[in-house]
Structure formats: structure tokens, C-alpha cells
């Protein structure tokens, strides 16, 4: 679900492409490679640094040892930009996100059946051979990504409560800088802004509220406060 129908269907890491060529270390032959190659190499450098830093700094909050793939899943759900695109198997959850931001038309992006007949499916967990192949080394993780197909459907282990509450899965992009389009077996359902408020009220009646989507005490407190002092539509 996209709150703005004009958003591209690409992971959050791919929406900052102008930054990556700036971050790329100036190596031999830098001026001879294309702008896309510069951005792709810079993206990998960002990913290397960001996931390693997240791994080091998560310890006070999340002590479970994770390989870099599971770490990417956890980081995605806590707001770090990654090559994962959030998707859900629950259309009401998608509608919740699509109906945010009352000032713009939103959209639900549906993946047609042809996708699931072709796409590789990976489930993460302690006994999966793919996960063991990745290992604990960031270089092994990046090599693993390089050898994957263009798109991989990821059914994640429950490393976050949000994964459960949002019926969450992911599409992992081999090249996050390139967006998917409706020509690639997608369907776009526009959610007009003038209907968003009433949609949120109906979703609330079905139990699809902020504290369901983001199950933590911050959400509970926010919901109570909003119901008492603001419009209770969300």
C-alpha cells in the first residue's frame, strides 16, 4: 500500500540513488564507468556500512545473534533503508497504508499470479541452507545477493512483532535502483484521497488500527491519546 499513488515500486534504499555515486570511493577507472555502475557500487558500500553498524548497535535492544540476511529483515522493520520491499498477504493491511496521508491519492499494488509461478521463494530460519550459506560475514552476504535472481520472495522468520501483525513478507531486489512497473504483472488500484477518511473509519471497525499494525506501547499510548483529544478516525 502506497499513501501516494505516484510512489515508485522500489525498495527504500533505491529511492536515494542520487546519494550513492557521491559516497563511492574514488577508485582506479572511476571516470570510465557509467553513472548506474557508480550508483550500484555506492549502494553496496552503503549496505556494507549500514548493516554492520546496525549489527553493532542493536545489542542493547536485541541480543539474539542474527546472520546478515535476518539482520536486514530486522533493520527494514525498524526503518533502515534496505533492498527489501515490504509486502503483505493481508489486503486490509495494504489498504491501511494506502489510506494514509489524506492530502494525496494512494494506491494498492497487487502482484498478479504470474509472479508466483516464476519467482524464487526463500524462507528464513535457523535450519535453512540458504541462510547458512550467507553466514555471518558481510562479504558472504553481498556475494549471496549477487548470485540471486532479479527478484526473490522472502518469507521471513519472526524476528519482529511487526512481521506477525502486518502479515509481512518481502520482495528482495537484486537491483534496488530499478522500479517495477505495471507492465511487469502488477495491478495498481487507486485510492482517492476523498475516500481515505471513511476507509480508515471502516478499517477501525475491523480492528485494523495503528496498534495492530505497529504493536508496541508507543502505539497503544498514541491510540488512547488520539481517541480522547483528536479525531478518532485512525
Short mmCIF file of C-alpha atoms in Angstrom, two decimals:
data_model
loop_
_atom_site.label_atom_id
_atom_site.label_comp_id
_atom_site.label_asym_id
_atom_site.label_seq_id
_atom_site.Cartn_x
_atom_site.Cartn_y
_atom_site.Cartn_z
CA UNK A 1 0.00 0.00 0.00
CA UNK A 2 1.35 3.41 -1.04
CA UNK A 3 -0.04 6.57 0.56
CA UNK A 4 0.94 8.43 -2.62
CA UNK A 5 -0.06 6.82 -5.90
CA UNK A 6 2.98 8.37 -7.61
CA UNK A 7 5.48 6.40 -5.50
CA UNK A 8 7.63 4.02 -7.49
CA UNK A 9 7.55 0.30 -6.73
CA UNK A 10 11.10 0.01 -5.47
CA UNK A 11 12.74 -0.56 -2.07
CA UNK A 12 13.53 2.40 0.18
CA UNK A 13 17.26 2.04 -0.49
CA UNK A 14 16.64 2.64 -4.20
CA UNK A 15 14.86 5.94 -3.59
CA UNK A 16 18.10 7.67 -2.60
CA UNK A 17 20.02 6.84 -5.76
CA UNK A 18 21.48 10.34 -6.13
CA UNK A 19 23.48 9.78 -2.93
CA UNK A 20 25.25 6.59 -3.93
CA UNK A 21 27.59 7.91 -6.61
CA UNK A 22 28.63 10.62 -4.12
CA UNK A 23 29.55 8.01 -1.50
CA UNK A 24 31.52 5.81 -3.86
CA UNK A 25 35.22 5.82 -3.07
CA UNK A 26 37.23 7.20 -5.97
CA UNK A 27 38.92 4.09 -7.38
CA UNK A 28 41.03 3.45 -10.45
CA UNK A 29 38.86 3.75 -13.54
CA UNK A 30 36.14 5.71 -11.69
CA UNK A 31 35.64 8.12 -14.61
CA UNK A 32 35.27 5.26 -17.10
CA UNK A 33 32.23 3.52 -15.57
CA UNK A 34 28.61 4.51 -16.14
CA UNK A 35 26.54 6.52 -13.67
CA UNK A 36 24.42 3.43 -12.92
CA UNK A 37 27.56 1.40 -12.16
CA UNK A 38 28.76 4.15 -9.83
CA UNK A 39 25.40 4.21 -8.03
CA UNK A 40 25.28 0.40 -7.77
CA UNK A 41 28.78 0.24 -6.30
CA UNK A 42 28.00 3.09 -3.91
CA UNK A 43 24.81 1.32 -2.85
CA UNK A 44 26.81 -1.77 -1.89
CA UNK A 45 29.20 0.36 0.14
CA UNK A 46 26.24 1.93 1.95
CA UNK A 47 24.73 -1.51 2.59
CA UNK A 48 28.05 -2.85 3.88
CA UNK A 49 28.44 0.01 6.34
CA UNK A 50 24.77 0.37 7.41
CA UNK A 51 24.14 -3.30 8.21
CA UNK A 52 27.46 -3.68 10.01
CA UNK A 53 26.73 -0.57 12.07
CA UNK A 54 23.17 -1.74 12.82
CA UNK A 55 24.50 -5.11 13.94
CA UNK A 56 26.96 -3.47 16.34
CA UNK A 57 24.43 -1.06 17.81
CA UNK A 58 21.38 -3.33 18.14
CA UNK A 59 22.84 -5.34 21.05
CA UNK A 60 21.29 -3.34 23.96
CA UNK A 61 17.83 -3.81 22.40
CA UNK A 62 18.02 -7.15 20.57
CA UNK A 63 20.57 -9.67 21.81
CA UNK A 64 19.70 -12.60 19.55
CA UNK A 65 22.51 -13.45 17.14
CA UNK A 66 21.41 -12.97 13.52
CA UNK A 67 23.10 -13.57 10.20
CA UNK A 68 23.20 -10.63 7.81
CA UNK A 69 20.05 -11.66 5.95
CA UNK A 70 17.97 -11.81 9.15
CA UNK A 71 19.65 -8.59 10.23
CA UNK A 72 18.46 -6.92 7.03
CA UNK A 73 14.88 -8.05 7.76
CA UNK A 74 15.03 -6.67 11.30
CA UNK A 75 16.63 -3.41 10.16
CA UNK A 76 13.97 -2.95 7.48
CA UNK A 77 11.21 -3.12 10.07
CA UNK A 78 12.94 -0.53 12.21
CA UNK A 79 13.33 2.00 9.42
CA UNK A 80 16.76 1.34 7.91
CA UNK A 81 16.84 1.60 4.12
CA UNK A 82 17.38 -1.84 2.59
CA UNK A 83 16.90 -3.72 -0.69
CA UNK A 84 13.68 -5.26 0.67
CA UNK A 85 10.25 -4.06 -0.47
CA UNK A 86 7.57 -4.55 2.20
CA UNK A 87 4.55 -6.50 1.00
CA UNK A 88 1.69 -8.15 2.84
CA UNK A 89 -0.63 -11.09 2.26
CA UNK A 90 -3.42 -9.17 4.03
CA UNK A 91 -5.26 -6.72 1.72
CA UNK A 92 -6.63 -4.79 4.72
CA UNK A 93 -3.09 -4.05 5.91
CA UNK A 94 -2.24 -2.82 2.42
CA UNK A 95 -5.35 -0.63 2.45
CA UNK A 96 -4.31 0.81 5.83
CA UNK A 97 -1.02 2.07 4.40
CA UNK A 98 -2.64 3.20 1.13
CA UNK A 99 -5.19 5.32 3.03
CA UNK A 100 -2.57 7.30 4.99
CA UNK A 101 -1.93 10.98 4.08
CA UNK A 102 -5.35 12.46 3.37
CA UNK A 103 -3.86 15.09 1.04
CA UNK A 104 -2.88 12.68 -1.78
CA UNK A 105 -4.41 9.82 -3.76
CA UNK A 106 -2.98 6.48 -2.64
CA UNK A 107 -2.66 3.10 -4.32
CA UNK A 108 -2.66 -0.61 -3.64
CA UNK A 109 -0.14 -2.51 -5.75
CA UNK A 110 -1.19 -6.12 -6.38
CA UNK A 111 1.21 -8.77 -7.68
CA UNK A 112 -0.58 -10.96 -10.22
CA UNK A 113 -0.48 -14.75 -10.13
CA UNK A 114 2.13 -14.90 -12.88
CA UNK A 115 4.66 -13.61 -10.34
CA UNK A 116 4.37 -16.58 -8.01
CA UNK A 117 4.78 -19.09 -10.83
CA UNK A 118 8.25 -17.72 -11.64
CA UNK A 119 9.73 -16.10 -8.56
CA UNK A 120 12.13 -17.84 -6.19
CA UNK A 121 10.75 -18.26 -2.67
CA UNK A 122 13.05 -18.18 0.33
CA UNK A 123 12.08 -18.80 3.94
CA UNK A 124 14.48 -17.64 6.61
CA UNK A 125 15.16 -19.70 9.70
CA UNK A 126 17.95 -21.45 11.57
CA UNK A 127 17.82 -24.67 9.51
CA UNK A 128 17.67 -23.17 6.04
CA UNK A 129 20.65 -23.98 3.81
CA UNK A 130 20.44 -20.56 2.11
CA UNK A 131 20.76 -18.84 5.45
CA UNK A 132 23.78 -20.95 6.43
CA UNK A 133 25.37 -20.10 3.09
CA UNK A 134 25.13 -16.40 3.88
CA UNK A 135 26.95 -16.87 7.17
CA UNK A 136 28.00 -14.09 9.47
CA UNK A 137 30.32 -12.33 7.06
CA UNK A 138 29.12 -9.23 5.18
CA UNK A 139 31.17 -10.21 2.13
CA UNK A 140 29.41 -13.56 2.02
CA UNK A 141 26.08 -11.77 2.24
CA UNK A 142 26.88 -9.47 -0.68
CA UNK A 143 28.14 -12.43 -2.74
CA UNK A 144 24.90 -14.25 -1.95
CA UNK A 145 22.85 -11.27 -3.20
CA UNK A 146 24.90 -11.14 -6.40
CA UNK A 147 24.01 -14.76 -7.20
CA UNK A 148 20.25 -14.36 -6.66
CA UNK A 149 17.64 -13.81 -9.40
CA UNK A 150 16.31 -10.32 -10.13
CA UNK A 151 13.54 -10.76 -7.55
CA UNK A 152 13.17 -13.13 -4.61
CA UNK A 153 10.06 -13.57 -2.49
CA UNK A 154 11.15 -13.68 1.15
CA UNK A 155 9.01 -15.25 3.87
CA UNK A 156 10.85 -14.02 6.96
CA UNK A 157 11.38 -15.58 10.34
CA UNK A 158 9.51 -13.78 13.11
CA UNK A 159 12.39 -11.56 14.22
CA UNK A 160 9.96 -8.70 14.87
CA UNK A 161 6.39 -8.49 16.20
CA UNK A 162 5.54 -6.28 13.24
CA UNK A 163 6.19 -9.14 10.83
CA UNK A 164 3.41 -11.11 12.51
CA UNK A 165 0.97 -8.22 12.96
CA UNK A 166 1.36 -6.97 9.38
CA UNK A 167 1.29 -10.46 7.75
CA UNK A 168 4.52 -9.24 6.27
CA UNK A 169 6.73 -10.65 3.58
CA UNK A 170 9.21 -9.03 1.23
CA UNK A 171 10.35 -8.82 -2.34
CA UNK A 172 14.16 -8.70 -2.38
CA UNK A 173 15.57 -6.77 -5.34
CA UNK A 174 18.87 -7.76 -6.89
CA UNK A 175 19.00 -4.24 -8.38
CA UNK A 176 17.12 -1.90 -6.00
CA UNK A 177 17.70 1.18 -8.18
CA UNK A 178 15.19 -0.04 -10.79
CA UNK A 179 11.46 0.22 -10.10
CA UNK A 180 8.84 -2.34 -11.03
CA UNK A 181 6.08 -1.12 -13.35
CA UNK A 182 2.51 -2.16 -14.10
CA UNK A 183 3.79 -3.80 -17.29
CA UNK A 184 5.57 -6.39 -15.10
CA UNK A 185 2.41 -8.22 -13.99
CA UNK A 186 1.37 -5.64 -11.41
CA UNK A 187 -2.05 -4.11 -10.90
CA UNK A 188 -2.48 -0.62 -9.46
CA UNK A 189 -5.69 0.18 -7.59
CA UNK A 190 -6.04 3.90 -6.91
CA UNK A 191 -7.41 5.01 -3.50
CA UNK A 192 -8.83 8.54 -4.00
CA UNK A 193 -7.92 10.95 -1.21
CA UNK A 194 -11.55 11.98 -0.64
CA UNK A 195 -12.39 8.42 0.49
CA UNK A 196 -9.42 7.87 2.78
CA UNK A 197 -11.03 9.19 5.96
CA UNK A 198 -14.10 6.94 5.62
CA UNK A 199 -11.87 3.97 4.71
CA UNK A 200 -9.86 4.50 7.93
CA UNK A 201 -13.10 4.53 9.96
CA UNK A 202 -14.22 1.25 8.38
CA UNK A 203 -10.80 -0.31 8.93
CA UNK A 204 -11.01 0.68 12.60
CA UNK A 205 -14.30 -1.19 12.91
CA UNK A 206 -12.48 -4.26 11.56
CA UNK A 207 -9.66 -3.89 14.09
CA UNK A 208 -7.10 -2.58 11.59
CA UNK A 209 -5.66 0.27 13.66
CA UNK A 210 -2.20 1.68 14.40
CA UNK A 211 -1.62 -0.54 17.44
CA UNK A 212 -2.46 -3.63 15.36
CA UNK A 213 -0.04 -2.63 12.59
CA UNK A 214 2.68 -1.41 14.99
CA UNK A 215 2.25 -3.50 18.17
CA UNK A 216 4.11 -1.68 20.91
CA UNK A 217 3.31 0.55 23.90
CA UNK A 218 4.04 3.72 21.92
CA UNK A 219 1.20 2.79 19.57
CA UNK A 220 -1.15 1.95 22.44
CA UNK A 221 -0.48 5.31 24.13
CA UNK A 222 -0.84 7.18 20.85
CA UNK A 223 -4.16 5.49 20.12
CA UNK A 224 -5.61 6.31 23.56
CA UNK A 225 -4.46 9.93 23.33
CA UNK A 226 -5.85 10.32 19.82
CA UNK A 227 -9.22 8.87 20.79
CA UNK A 228 -9.55 11.44 23.62
CA UNK A 229 -8.15 14.59 22.06
CA UNK A 230 -8.34 14.22 18.29
CA UNK A 231 -10.48 12.82 15.51
CA UNK A 232 -10.67 9.08 16.25
CA UNK A 233 -10.93 8.01 12.60
CA UNK A 234 -7.48 6.34 12.63
#
